[in-house]
mmCIF file of C-alpha atoms in Angstrom:
data_model
loop_
_atom_site.group_PDB
_atom_site.id
_atom_site.type_symbol
_atom_site.label_atom_id
_atom_site.label_comp_id
_atom_site.label_asym_id
_atom_site.label_seq_id
_atom_site.Cartn_x
_atom_site.Cartn_y
_atom_site.Cartn_z
ATOM 1 C CA MET S 543 -20.752 24.555 -24.510
ATOM 2 C CA THR S 544 -22.590 21.965 -22.294
ATOM 3 C CA GLY S 545 -21.371 19.347 -24.775
ATOM 4 C CA LYS S 546 -18.159 20.656 -23.972
ATOM 5 C CA ARG S 547 -18.545 20.426 -20.197
ATOM 6 C CA LEU S 548 -19.951 16.876 -20.417
ATOM 7 C CA ARG S 549 -16.877 15.591 -22.442
ATOM 8 C CA PHE S 550 -14.837 17.398 -19.908
ATOM 9 C CA LEU S 551 -16.639 15.344 -17.565
ATOM 10 C CA PHE S 552 -16.457 12.256 -19.346
ATOM 11 C CA LEU S 553 -12.670 12.670 -19.696
ATOM 12 C CA ALA S 554 -12.044 13.050 -15.841
ATOM 13 C CA LEU S 555 -14.572 9.810 -14.956
ATOM 14 C CA CYS S 556 -12.472 7.994 -17.506
ATOM 15 C CA ILE S 557 -8.857 8.948 -15.761
ATOM 16 C CA GLY S 558 -10.589 8.669 -12.053
ATOM 17 C CA ALA S 559 -11.815 4.943 -13.220
ATOM 18 C CA ALA S 560 -7.892 3.878 -14.733
ATOM 19 C CA ILE S 561 -6.133 5.691 -11.698
ATOM 20 C CA GLY S 562 -8.529 3.740 -9.113
ATOM 21 C CA ALA S 563 -8.127 0.279 -11.164
ATOM 22 C CA PHE S 564 -3.926 0.985 -11.408
ATOM 23 C CA ILE S 565 -3.673 2.186 -7.599
ATOM 24 C CA TRP S 566 -5.816 -1.262 -6.815
ATOM 25 C CA GLY S 567 -3.082 -3.378 -8.902
ATOM 26 C CA PHE S 568 -0.330 -1.385 -7.414
ATOM 27 C CA LEU S 569 -1.554 -2.134 -4.151
ATOM 28 C CA ARG S 570 -2.214 -5.738 -4.822
ATOM 29 C CA VAL S 571 1.294 -6.444 -5.945
ATOM 30 C CA MET S 572 2.490 -4.588 -2.792
ATOM 31 C CA GLY S 573 0.455 -6.672 -0.518
ATOM 32 C CA ILE S 574 1.775 -9.822 -2.385
ATOM 33 C CA GLY S 575 5.213 -8.959 -2.433
ATOM 34 C CA GLN S 576 5.008 -8.310 1.478
ATOM 35 C CA GLU S 577 3.349 -11.720 2.291
ATOM 36 C CA LEU S 578 6.000 -13.465 0.220
ATOM 37 C CA LEU S 579 8.970 -12.190 1.744
ATOM 38 C CA PHE S 580 7.797 -11.957 5.116
ATOM 39 C CA THR S 581 4.882 -14.745 5.740
ATOM 40 C CA ALA S 582 5.621 -17.345 3.457
ATOM 41 C CA LEU S 583 9.076 -17.382 3.099
ATOM 42 C CA PRO S 584 9.986 -17.332 6.451
ATOM 43 C CA LYS S 585 8.137 -20.604 6.952
ATOM 44 C CA GLN S 586 10.309 -22.389 4.485
ATOM 45 C CA ILE S 587 13.735 -20.775 5.505
ATOM 46 C CA HIS S 588 14.656 -21.318 8.923
ATOM 47 C CA ILE S 589 17.752 -18.400 9.452
ATOM 48 C CA PRO S 590 18.592 -16.200 12.256
ATOM 49 C CA CYS S 591 17.472 -12.607 12.301
ATOM 50 C CA PHE S 592 15.522 -13.239 8.722
ATOM 51 C CA VAL S 593 13.943 -9.918 8.896
ATOM 52 C CA LEU S 594 17.532 -8.210 9.018
ATOM 53 C CA VAL S 595 18.542 -10.073 6.014
ATOM 54 C CA VAL S 596 15.646 -9.649 3.814
ATOM 55 C CA CYS S 597 15.920 -5.823 4.742
ATOM 56 C CA ILE S 598 19.891 -5.875 3.593
ATOM 57 C CA LEU S 599 19.171 -7.774 0.613
ATOM 58 C CA GLY S 600 16.321 -4.893 -0.219
ATOM 59 C CA GLY S 601 18.813 -2.626 0.463
ATOM 60 C CA VAL S 602 21.196 -3.745 -2.052
ATOM 61 C CA ILE S 603 18.753 -4.482 -4.722
ATOM 62 C CA ILE S 604 17.027 -0.994 -4.319
ATOM 63 C CA GLY S 605 20.691 0.789 -4.071
ATOM 64 C CA VAL S 606 21.520 -0.962 -7.454
ATOM 65 C CA TYR S 607 18.569 -0.535 -9.147
ATOM 66 C CA GLU S 608 18.772 3.464 -8.241
ATOM 67 C CA LYS S 609 22.487 3.619 -9.700
ATOM 68 C CA ILE S 610 21.333 1.751 -12.894
ATOM 69 C CA PHE S 611 18.189 3.467 -13.460
ATOM 70 C CA HIS S 612 18.111 6.610 -11.413
ATOM 71 C CA ALA S 613 14.545 6.275 -10.903
ATOM 72 C CA SER S 614 13.284 6.768 -7.455
ATOM 73 C CA PRO S 615 10.092 8.498 -7.011
ATOM 74 C CA ASP S 616 9.757 12.123 -5.930
ATOM 75 C CA ASN S 617 7.680 12.685 -2.436
ATOM 76 C CA MET S 618 3.628 14.308 -3.282
ATOM 77 C CA GLU S 619 4.859 17.681 -2.707
ATOM 78 C CA VAL S 620 7.342 17.747 -5.105
ATOM 79 C CA VAL S 621 5.494 16.398 -7.389
ATOM 80 C CA MET S 622 2.820 18.886 -7.298
ATOM 81 C CA ALA S 623 5.250 21.631 -7.199
ATOM 82 C CA VAL S 624 6.798 20.722 -10.360
ATOM 83 C CA ILE S 625 3.532 20.769 -12.312
ATOM 84 C CA LYS S 626 2.663 24.125 -10.648
ATOM 85 C CA LYS S 627 6.032 25.462 -11.738
ATOM 86 C CA GLU S 628 6.825 23.981 -15.240
ATOM 87 C CA GLY S 629 3.000 23.016 -16.356
ATOM 88 C CA LYS S 630 3.709 19.172 -17.026
ATOM 89 C CA TYR S 631 5.740 16.183 -15.148
ATOM 90 C CA PRO S 632 8.224 13.808 -16.530
ATOM 91 C CA CYS S 633 6.243 10.783 -18.381
ATOM 92 C CA ASP S 634 9.110 8.673 -19.579
ATOM 93 C CA HIS S 635 10.571 4.981 -17.777
ATOM 94 C CA LEU S 636 6.900 4.988 -16.403
ATOM 95 C CA ALA S 637 7.425 1.066 -15.883
ATOM 96 C CA ILE S 638 10.929 1.446 -14.201
ATOM 97 C CA ARG S 639 9.723 4.153 -12.070
ATOM 98 C CA THR S 640 6.802 1.961 -10.811
ATOM 99 C CA ILE S 641 9.091 -0.790 -10.052
ATOM 100 C CA ALA S 642 11.661 1.976 -8.066
ATOM 101 C CA ALA S 643 8.191 2.564 -5.659
ATOM 102 C CA LEU S 644 6.907 -0.760 -5.082
ATOM 103 C CA LEU S 645 10.767 -1.766 -4.299
ATOM 104 C CA PRO S 646 10.993 -0.227 -1.025
ATOM 105 C CA LEU S 647 7.626 -1.069 0.239
ATOM 106 C CA ILE S 648 7.537 -4.808 -0.741
ATOM 107 C CA PHE S 649 10.774 -4.901 1.323
ATOM 108 C CA GLY S 650 8.774 -3.710 4.279
ATOM 109 C CA ALA S 651 9.971 0.279 4.298
ATOM 110 C CA SER S 652 8.216 2.931 7.121
ATOM 111 C CA LEU S 653 6.994 4.308 4.070
ATOM 112 C CA GLY S 654 3.613 4.836 2.291
ATOM 113 C CA PRO S 655 2.592 4.650 -1.039
ATOM 114 C CA GLU S 656 1.400 7.837 -1.764
ATOM 115 C CA ALA S 657 4.637 9.241 -2.913
ATOM 116 C CA GLY S 658 5.790 6.600 -5.770
ATOM 117 C CA LEU S 659 2.004 6.717 -7.054
ATOM 118 C CA THR S 660 1.569 10.461 -7.383
ATOM 119 C CA GLY S 661 4.412 10.958 -9.316
ATOM 120 C CA ILE S 662 3.264 8.116 -11.356
ATOM 121 C CA ILE S 663 0.210 8.810 -11.954
ATOM 122 C CA ALA S 664 1.069 12.541 -12.867
ATOM 123 C CA GLY S 665 3.476 10.987 -15.085
ATOM 124 C CA LEU S 666 0.610 8.715 -16.539
ATOM 125 C CA CYS S 667 -1.736 11.850 -17.019
ATOM 126 C CA PHE S 668 0.833 13.849 -19.309
ATOM 127 C CA TRP S 669 1.510 10.662 -21.407
ATOM 128 C CA ALA S 670 -2.308 10.458 -22.427
ATOM 129 C CA GLY S 671 -2.195 14.166 -22.943
ATOM 130 C CA GLY S 672 0.294 14.074 -24.947
ATOM 131 C CA ARG S 673 -1.415 11.184 -27.003
ATOM 132 C CA PHE S 674 -5.237 12.496 -26.975
ATOM 133 C CA ARG S 675 -5.504 15.973 -28.507
ATOM 134 C CA TYR S 676 -8.621 16.927 -26.038
ATOM 135 C CA ALA S 677 -6.850 15.643 -23.298
ATOM 136 C CA GLY S 678 -3.595 17.801 -23.982
ATOM 137 C CA LYS S 679 -5.474 20.936 -24.159
ATOM 138 C CA HIS S 680 -6.649 20.432 -20.311
ATOM 139 C CA MET S 681 -3.630 18.631 -19.217
ATOM 140 C CA GLU S 682 -2.491 20.836 -16.114
ATOM 141 C CA GLU S 683 -5.884 20.836 -15.265
ATOM 142 C CA LEU S 684 -6.620 17.188 -15.328
ATOM 143 C CA SER S 685 -3.027 16.301 -13.663
ATOM 144 C CA HIS S 686 -4.490 18.444 -10.728
ATOM 145 C CA ILE S 687 -7.966 16.234 -11.139
ATOM 146 C CA GLY S 688 -5.722 12.990 -11.323
ATOM 147 C CA LEU S 689 -3.880 13.862 -8.207
ATOM 148 C CA GLY S 690 -6.821 14.457 -6.237
ATOM 149 C CA ALA S 691 -8.342 11.306 -7.942
ATOM 150 C CA SER S 692 -5.135 9.527 -6.801
ATOM 151 C CA LEU S 693 -5.150 11.298 -3.082
ATOM 152 C CA GLY S 694 -9.000 10.236 -2.450
ATOM 153 C CA VAL S 695 -8.321 6.300 -3.235
ATOM 154 C CA ILE S 696 -4.571 6.081 -1.634
ATOM 155 C CA PHE S 697 -6.175 7.514 1.697
ATOM 156 C CA ARG S 698 -9.461 6.221 1.273
ATOM 157 C CA SER S 699 -11.062 9.376 1.437
ATOM 158 C CA PRO S 700 -12.876 11.130 -1.459
ATOM 159 C CA LEU S 701 -13.486 14.323 0.749
ATOM 160 C CA PHE S 702 -9.522 14.750 1.680
ATOM 161 C CA GLY S 703 -8.553 13.681 -1.849
ATOM 162 C CA TYR S 704 -10.719 16.752 -3.039
ATOM 163 C CA SER S 705 -9.942 19.387 -0.298
ATOM 164 C CA PHE S 706 -5.997 18.633 -0.750
ATOM 165 C CA SER S 707 -5.983 18.645 -4.292
ATOM 166 C CA VAL S 708 -7.997 21.953 -4.654
ATOM 167 C CA GLU S 709 -6.161 23.694 -2.129
ATOM 168 C CA GLU S 710 -2.627 23.102 -4.521
ATOM 169 C CA ASP S 711 -4.783 23.760 -8.034
ATOM 170 C CA ASP S 712 -4.586 27.666 -8.914
ATOM 171 C CA THR S 713 -4.346 27.118 -12.681
ATOM 172 C CA SER S 714 -6.733 29.003 -14.908
ATOM 173 C CA THR S 715 -9.540 27.619 -16.653
ATOM 174 C CA GLU S 716 -12.276 28.190 -19.461
ATOM 175 C CA TYR S 717 -14.674 26.484 -16.609
ATOM 176 C CA SER S 718 -16.550 27.862 -13.734
ATOM 177 C CA LYS S 719 -15.560 26.847 -10.350
ATOM 178 C CA THR S 720 -18.642 24.972 -10.131
ATOM 179 C CA VAL S 721 -17.928 23.006 -13.147
ATOM 180 C CA LYS S 722 -14.352 22.307 -12.082
ATOM 181 C CA MET S 723 -15.764 20.902 -8.455
ATOM 182 C CA VAL S 724 -18.072 18.410 -9.765
ATOM 183 C CA THR S 725 -15.639 17.298 -11.851
ATOM 184 C CA TYR S 726 -13.167 17.200 -9.080
ATOM 185 C CA ILE S 727 -15.730 15.154 -7.300
ATOM 186 C CA THR S 728 -16.448 13.044 -10.433
ATOM 187 C CA ALA S 729 -13.250 11.841 -10.854
ATOM 188 C CA ILE S 730 -12.457 11.013 -7.258
ATOM 189 C CA LEU S 731 -15.475 8.937 -6.877
ATOM 190 C CA GLY S 732 -14.971 7.267 -10.043
ATOM 191 C CA GLY S 733 -11.684 6.455 -9.117
ATOM 192 C CA PHE S 734 -12.828 5.370 -5.863
ATOM 193 C CA GLY S 735 -15.770 3.126 -6.938
ATOM 194 C CA VAL S 736 -13.270 1.091 -9.112
ATOM 195 C CA PHE S 737 -10.980 0.754 -6.633
ATOM 196 C CA VAL S 738 -13.705 -0.475 -4.017
ATOM 197 C CA LEU S 739 -14.962 -2.826 -6.620
ATOM 198 C CA LEU S 740 -11.843 -4.436 -7.479
ATOM 199 C CA GLY S 741 -11.079 -4.978 -3.834
ATOM 200 C CA ILE S 742 -14.795 -6.854 -3.601
ATOM 201 C CA LEU S 743 -14.228 -8.866 -6.620
ATOM 202 C CA PHE S 744 -10.394 -9.923 -6.125
ATOM 203 C CA GLY S 745 -9.145 -8.822 -2.511
ATOM 204 C CA GLY S 746 -7.359 -5.770 -1.170
ATOM 205 C CA GLY S 747 -8.088 -2.520 -0.763
ATOM 206 C CA ALA S 748 -7.604 -2.277 2.986
ATOM 207 C CA GLY S 749 -7.272 1.129 4.136
ATOM 208 C CA LEU S 750 -7.074 3.050 7.556
ATOM 209 C CA PRO S 751 -9.015 1.411 10.417
ATOM 210 C CA ARG S 752 -11.423 3.049 12.436
ATOM 211 C CA LEU S 753 -10.721 3.344 15.890
ATOM 212 C CA SER S 754 -13.716 2.709 18.302
ATOM 213 C CA GLY S 755 -14.177 4.719 21.634
ATOM 214 C CA SER S 756 -13.783 8.286 22.048
ATOM 215 C CA ASP S 757 -15.674 9.659 24.886
ATOM 216 C CA ILE S 758 -15.145 12.979 25.942
ATOM 217 C CA GLY S 759 -15.733 14.287 29.353
ATOM 218 C CA ASN S 760 -14.301 16.849 31.355
ATOM 219 C CA ARG S 761 -10.630 15.186 32.092
ATOM 220 C CA GLU S 762 -10.180 14.830 28.272
ATOM 221 C CA ARG S 763 -11.318 18.311 27.626
ATOM 222 C CA PHE S 764 -8.881 19.356 30.553
ATOM 223 C CA PHE S 765 -5.906 17.549 29.030
ATOM 224 C CA VAL S 766 -6.272 18.150 25.755
ATOM 225 C CA ILE S 767 -3.392 21.551 26.914
ATOM 226 C CA LEU S 768 -0.853 18.324 27.171
ATOM 227 C CA LEU S 769 -2.194 16.375 24.114
ATOM 228 C CA ILE S 770 -1.862 19.160 21.720
ATOM 229 C CA PRO S 771 1.990 20.091 22.494
ATOM 230 C CA ALA S 772 2.408 16.370 22.287
ATOM 231 C CA GLY S 773 1.695 16.703 18.849
ATOM 232 C CA ILE S 774 3.562 19.494 18.043
ATOM 233 C CA VAL S 775 6.508 18.297 19.571
ATOM 234 C CA ALA S 776 6.614 15.424 17.764
ATOM 235 C CA GLY S 777 6.121 17.131 14.193
ATOM 236 C CA ILE S 778 9.453 19.136 15.362
ATOM 237 C CA VAL S 779 10.766 15.380 15.793
ATOM 238 C CA TYR S 780 10.399 14.649 12.570
ATOM 239 C CA THR S 781 11.521 17.819 11.263
ATOM 240 C CA ILE S 782 14.684 17.371 13.105
ATOM 241 C CA SER S 783 14.837 14.024 12.484
ATOM 242 C CA HIS S 784 14.452 14.850 8.425
ATOM 243 C CA ALA S 785 17.274 17.597 8.727
ATOM 244 C CA ALA S 786 19.573 15.592 10.427
ATOM 245 C CA SER S 787 19.172 12.288 8.684
ATOM 246 C CA SER S 788 19.230 14.279 5.134
ATOM 247 C CA ARG S 789 22.581 15.980 6.539
ATOM 248 C CA PHE S 790 24.332 12.521 6.819
ATOM 249 C CA PHE S 791 22.896 10.562 3.945
ATOM 250 C CA ASP S 792 23.735 13.493 1.768
ATOM 251 C CA VAL S 793 27.708 13.391 3.074
ATOM 252 C CA LEU S 794 27.362 9.313 3.196
ATOM 253 C CA LYS S 795 26.090 9.144 -0.934
ATOM 254 C CA LYS S 796 28.954 11.858 -1.798
ATOM 255 C CA LYS S 797 31.810 9.591 -0.417
ATOM 256 C CA CYS S 798 30.392 6.069 -0.612
ATOM 257 C CA GLY S 799 27.618 6.091 -3.147
ATOM 258 C CA VAL S 800 24.038 5.348 -3.286
ATOM 259 C CA VAL S 801 24.471 0.951 -2.387
ATOM 260 C CA VAL S 802 25.960 1.758 0.489
ATOM 261 C CA CYS S 803 22.986 4.257 1.725
ATOM 262 C CA ALA S 804 20.399 2.061 0.855
ATOM 263 C CA VAL S 805 22.190 -0.866 2.553
ATOM 264 C CA LEU S 806 22.589 1.376 5.546
ATOM 265 C CA GLY S 807 19.090 2.154 5.366
ATOM 266 C CA GLY S 808 18.264 -1.688 5.242
ATOM 267 C CA ILE S 809 20.258 -2.433 8.261
ATOM 268 C CA CYS S 810 18.511 0.170 10.257
ATOM 269 C CA LEU S 811 14.928 -0.906 9.078
ATOM 270 C CA GLY S 812 15.905 -4.375 9.544
ATOM 271 C CA VAL S 813 17.601 -3.671 13.300
ATOM 272 C CA PHE S 814 14.405 -1.799 14.390
ATOM 273 C CA GLY S 815 12.065 -4.322 12.735
ATOM 274 C CA MET S 816 13.277 -6.931 15.084
ATOM 275 C CA LEU S 817 13.408 -4.963 18.192
ATOM 276 C CA LEU S 818 10.111 -2.824 17.265
ATOM 277 C CA PRO S 819 8.554 -4.707 14.593
ATOM 278 C CA PHE S 820 5.299 -2.019 14.684
ATOM 279 C CA SER S 821 8.068 0.196 13.125
ATOM 280 C CA MET S 822 7.966 -1.177 10.308
ATOM 281 C CA PHE S 823 5.926 -1.230 7.196
ATOM 282 C CA SER S 824 3.465 1.871 6.278
ATOM 283 C CA GLY S 825 1.329 1.326 9.264
ATOM 284 C CA GLU S 826 -2.280 0.781 8.614
ATOM 285 C CA ALA S 827 -2.496 -2.970 9.630
ATOM 286 C CA GLN S 828 -0.571 -2.002 12.327
ATOM 287 C CA MET S 829 -2.715 0.197 13.769
ATOM 288 C CA GLU S 830 -5.232 -2.116 13.790
ATOM 289 C CA VAL S 831 -2.987 -4.699 15.570
ATOM 290 C CA LEU S 832 -2.517 -1.959 18.253
ATOM 291 C CA ALA S 833 -5.925 -1.061 18.908
ATOM 292 C CA GLU S 834 -6.210 -4.103 20.257
ATOM 293 C CA THR S 835 -3.217 -4.444 22.187
ATOM 294 C CA TYR S 836 -1.721 -1.448 23.495
ATOM 295 C CA LEU S 837 -2.703 -2.166 26.906
ATOM 296 C CA GLU S 838 0.097 -4.981 26.925
ATOM 297 C CA TYR S 839 2.658 -2.159 26.616
ATOM 298 C CA THR S 840 3.867 0.592 28.806
ATOM 299 C CA PRO S 841 2.865 4.441 28.123
ATOM 300 C CA VAL S 842 6.459 5.141 27.449
ATOM 301 C CA LEU S 843 7.062 2.148 25.241
ATOM 302 C CA LEU S 844 4.338 3.420 23.037
ATOM 303 C CA ILE S 845 5.708 7.010 22.760
ATOM 304 C CA GLY S 846 8.773 5.658 22.151
ATOM 305 C CA VAL S 847 7.354 3.250 19.205
ATOM 306 C CA GLY S 848 5.762 6.540 17.738
ATOM 307 C CA ILE S 849 9.363 8.357 17.603
ATOM 308 C CA GLY S 850 11.259 5.614 16.562
ATOM 309 C CA LYS S 851 8.293 5.046 13.702
ATOM 310 C CA ILE S 852 8.896 8.800 12.725
ATOM 311 C CA PHE S 853 13.048 8.743 12.500
ATOM 312 C CA LEU S 854 13.055 5.338 11.107
ATOM 313 C CA THR S 855 10.643 6.798 7.830
ATOM 314 C CA ASN S 856 13.207 9.984 7.754
ATOM 315 C CA VAL S 857 16.012 6.989 7.539
ATOM 316 C CA CYS S 858 14.006 5.283 4.956
ATOM 317 C CA ILE S 859 13.633 8.044 2.489
ATOM 318 C CA GLN S 860 17.025 9.944 3.141
ATOM 319 C CA SER S 861 18.918 6.430 2.193
ATOM 320 C CA GLY S 862 17.072 6.057 -0.571
ATOM 321 C CA TRP S 863 14.041 3.745 0.402
ATOM 322 C CA LYS S 864 11.969 6.491 -0.893
ATOM 323 C CA GLY S 865 8.244 6.826 -0.502
ATOM 324 C CA GLY S 866 5.763 8.633 1.509
ATOM 325 C CA HIS S 867 5.667 9.841 4.882
ATOM 326 C CA PHE S 868 1.865 10.033 5.900
ATOM 327 C CA PHE S 869 0.745 6.998 6.671
ATOM 328 C CA PRO S 870 3.442 5.881 8.939
ATOM 329 C CA VAL S 871 3.875 9.832 10.612
ATOM 330 C CA ILE S 872 -0.381 8.644 11.290
ATOM 331 C CA PHE S 873 0.279 5.211 12.768
ATOM 332 C CA ALA S 874 3.429 7.430 15.088
ATOM 333 C CA GLY S 875 0.704 9.815 16.092
ATOM 334 C CA VAL S 876 -1.717 7.359 17.312
ATOM 335 C CA SER S 877 1.081 5.247 19.409
ATOM 336 C CA ILE S 878 2.328 8.708 20.903
ATOM 337 C CA GLY S 879 -1.735 9.453 21.549
ATOM 338 C CA TYR S 880 -2.493 5.937 23.206
ATOM 339 C CA GLY S 881 0.647 6.258 25.608
ATOM 340 C CA MET S 882 -0.582 9.909 26.337
ATOM 341 C CA GLY S 883 -3.854 8.817 26.689
ATOM 342 C CA MET S 884 -2.682 6.109 29.593
ATOM 343 C CA ILE S 885 -0.493 8.859 31.379
ATOM 344 C CA CYS S 886 -3.069 11.208 31.484
ATOM 345 C CA SER S 887 -5.657 8.603 32.420
ATOM 346 C CA VAL S 888 -8.128 9.960 29.272
ATOM 347 C CA GLU S 889 -9.859 7.931 26.714
ATOM 348 C CA PRO S 890 -6.887 6.713 24.827
ATOM 349 C CA VAL S 891 -8.665 6.705 21.342
ATOM 350 C CA PHE S 892 -9.458 10.924 21.970
ATOM 351 C CA ALA S 893 -6.316 11.565 22.392
ATOM 352 C CA ALA S 894 -4.925 9.489 19.791
ATOM 353 C CA ALA S 895 -7.037 11.662 17.625
ATOM 354 C CA VAL S 896 -5.759 14.844 19.456
ATOM 355 C CA VAL S 897 -2.166 14.070 19.137
ATOM 356 C CA THR S 898 -2.407 12.962 15.475
ATOM 357 C CA SER S 899 -3.960 15.873 14.440
ATOM 358 C CA ALA S 900 -2.049 18.120 15.730
ATOM 359 C CA LEU S 901 1.131 16.471 14.260
ATOM 360 C CA LEU S 902 -0.233 16.217 10.567
ATOM 361 C CA GLY S 903 -1.616 19.728 11.285
ATOM 362 C CA TYR S 904 2.173 21.178 12.017
ATOM 363 C CA MET S 905 3.184 18.693 9.027
ATOM 364 C CA MET S 906 0.776 19.686 6.403
ATOM 365 C CA LYS S 907 -0.823 23.149 7.229
ATOM 366 C CA LYS S 908 -4.042 22.073 6.304
ATOM 367 C CA PRO S 909 -6.225 22.457 9.140
ATOM 368 C CA VAL S 910 -9.463 21.229 6.889
ATOM 369 C CA ALA S 911 -7.614 18.389 5.038
ATOM 370 C CA VAL S 912 -6.200 16.910 8.256
ATOM 371 C CA VAL S 913 -9.708 16.555 9.770
ATOM 372 C CA LEU S 914 -11.507 15.102 6.728
ATOM 373 C CA LEU S 915 -8.369 12.408 6.944
ATOM 374 C CA MET S 916 -8.875 12.046 10.454
ATOM 375 C CA MET S 917 -12.862 11.602 10.407
ATOM 376 C CA LEU S 918 -11.808 7.968 8.776
ATOM 377 C CA CYS S 919 -10.070 7.036 11.871
ATOM 378 C CA PHE S 920 -11.988 8.821 14.671
ATOM 379 C CA SER S 921 -15.337 9.563 16.067
ATOM 380 C CA MET S 922 -17.615 12.433 14.878
ATOM 381 C CA ASP S 923 -17.550 13.693 18.326
ATOM 382 C CA ALA S 924 -13.761 14.290 18.306
ATOM 383 C CA VAL S 925 -14.150 16.509 15.080
ATOM 384 C CA VAL S 926 -14.084 19.963 17.035
ATOM 385 C CA TRP S 927 -11.247 18.915 19.055
ATOM 386 C CA MET S 928 -9.169 17.621 15.835
ATOM 387 C CA LEU S 929 -9.644 20.663 14.018
ATOM 388 C CA ALA S 930 -8.180 22.807 17.030
ATOM 389 C CA ALA S 931 -5.470 20.521 17.161
ATOM 390 C CA SER S 932 -4.673 20.644 13.752
ATOM 391 C CA ALA S 933 -5.124 24.236 13.177
ATOM 392 C CA ALA S 934 -2.557 24.714 16.455
ATOM 393 C CA GLY S 935 -0.238 22.684 14.672
ATOM 394 C CA ALA S 936 -0.700 24.426 11.664
ATOM 395 C CA GLY S 937 0.018 27.736 13.290
ATOM 396 C CA VAL S 938 3.110 26.585 15.349
ATOM 397 C CA SER S 939 4.740 25.213 12.163
ATOM 398 C CA ALA S 940 4.095 28.554 10.358
ATOM 399 C CA LEU S 941 5.664 30.253 13.519
ATOM 400 C CA LEU S 942 8.372 28.580 13.302
ATOM 401 C CA GLN S 943 9.176 28.475 9.896
ATOM 402 C CA GLY S 944 9.033 32.310 9.302
ATOM 403 C CA ARG S 945 11.593 32.419 12.422
ATOM 404 C CA ILE S 946 13.845 30.291 10.779
ATOM 405 C CA GLU S 947 13.326 32.481 7.385
ATOM 406 C CA ASN S 948 14.025 35.427 9.428
ATOM 407 C CA THR S 949 16.966 34.171 10.699
ATOM 408 C CA ALA S 950 18.519 33.156 8.078
ATOM 409 C CA GLY S 951 17.711 36.528 5.956
ATOM 410 C CA ASN S 952 19.299 38.119 9.212
ATOM 411 C CA VAL S 953 22.582 35.660 8.926
ATOM 412 C CA ASN S 954 22.696 36.599 4.971
ATOM 413 C CA THR S 955 22.553 40.273 5.616
ATOM 414 C CA ASN S 956 25.148 40.568 7.748
ATOM 415 C CA GLU S 957 27.611 38.200 5.781
ATOM 416 C CA ASN S 958 27.003 40.687 2.825
ATOM 417 C CA ASP S 959 27.217 43.869 5.293
ATOM 418 C CA GLY S 960 30.817 41.902 6.294
#
C-alpha cells in the first residue's frame, strides 16, 4: 500500500511540474506577443488609432480562426462541470486549442489566462491518462489535482489552488483524505516551484502585485458598511452586463456569424483601449501602475474605469474573445475600491481589499478561497474584513440566485396551469 501511495504521489509531482512548465511557456509566449504588438510595433509603424486597428485585426483573426476550427476555450467553471458530470474532458486538437486561447490575450483582450489554460491542462491530463495505464486508473482524480496545480500557478497562490480545487473534487478514491491532501499540495508546490524557477532563469512569471498600506482605524471600520455594498453592486453589474452582452451577441451571431461578432468585440476593445488604457489586458500589470498613479484621477473616474473593465470583459467573452474573468474583475474591484476610498476618506488600499473581496465573494461564492487569493495583494491586517466582505458577497449572491430560481419556477408553474 505504501508503494502505491508513493507512486501516486510521484505521479502528482510530475504532473504538477509539467503543468508549471507549460503555464510558464504559455504566459511567456503571451507576454512576447503583447510586447511585439503594443510596444515594439508602434515604434516602427506610425498610424492613427493604432490600438483600434490592432484590435480590429485581432477580431478578424480570432473570428476566422473560430469559424474554421471551432476551438474557443471553455471557462473554468464549465471545464470542472464537464469533468464532474462525464468523468473526462476532450483531449483532441490541443495545439489548435492552445493557439485559440493565446490569440485574444496577445491582442490585448480584457481577459485572464485561466479559462484557456484550465481547459488545455485538463485535456492534457486526460491525454496522458489514455497513454499511461497507471495514470488512466486515477484519471478523474488526477485531473482535479492538475487543475489545482494550474490555479495555484496561474494565480501564484498555492493555497488558493488547493482550496478551490478541493471544494470542486467530490470523486471517490481508494486513498484517505490525508493522502489526497498531501498529493494536492505536492502537485501544486511542484508546479509552483518549476514555474518560479523558469521565471528566475529565463524571465517572466510576474503575478498579482502586492499593494502596500492598509492601516485600519475607526473610520475604516465604520465605512465598511458602504464598501461591502459597493463590491456587491459591482458583482450585480457583472451579472447584468454578462446577461445583456450574452443575449446581444447570441442574436448577432445567428444573423451575422462569429467573424462579425469577433470584429465588433475588437472595435469595442480598441475604443475602450484608446479612451481608458487601463481597460485592456488582464489587469495584473495595470494594478501596479494604478497603485502608483490613482491620486491623479478623480474618484468617479476610478469607479468608472472599474465598471468599464467589468463591462468590457463580458463583451470580450461573449463576442468570441474567450478567456477568463478573474484577473480583470480583481483589477476592477481594486479600481472601484480606490475610488470609494477617496470618496469616504479612508485608507484606499483597505477600501480596495474590502470592495474586491465582496465582488469576488459575490461571483465565486467561496469566501475562504477569496481570502486566500486576496492575501497575495493585501495586508494580513485586513483578513478579517476581507472574510466578512467575501462572506457577505457570497450570501447576497446565493439569496438573489434563490429568488431568481423561485421566480422562474413560479412562471413555469403558471404557464403549465394555463
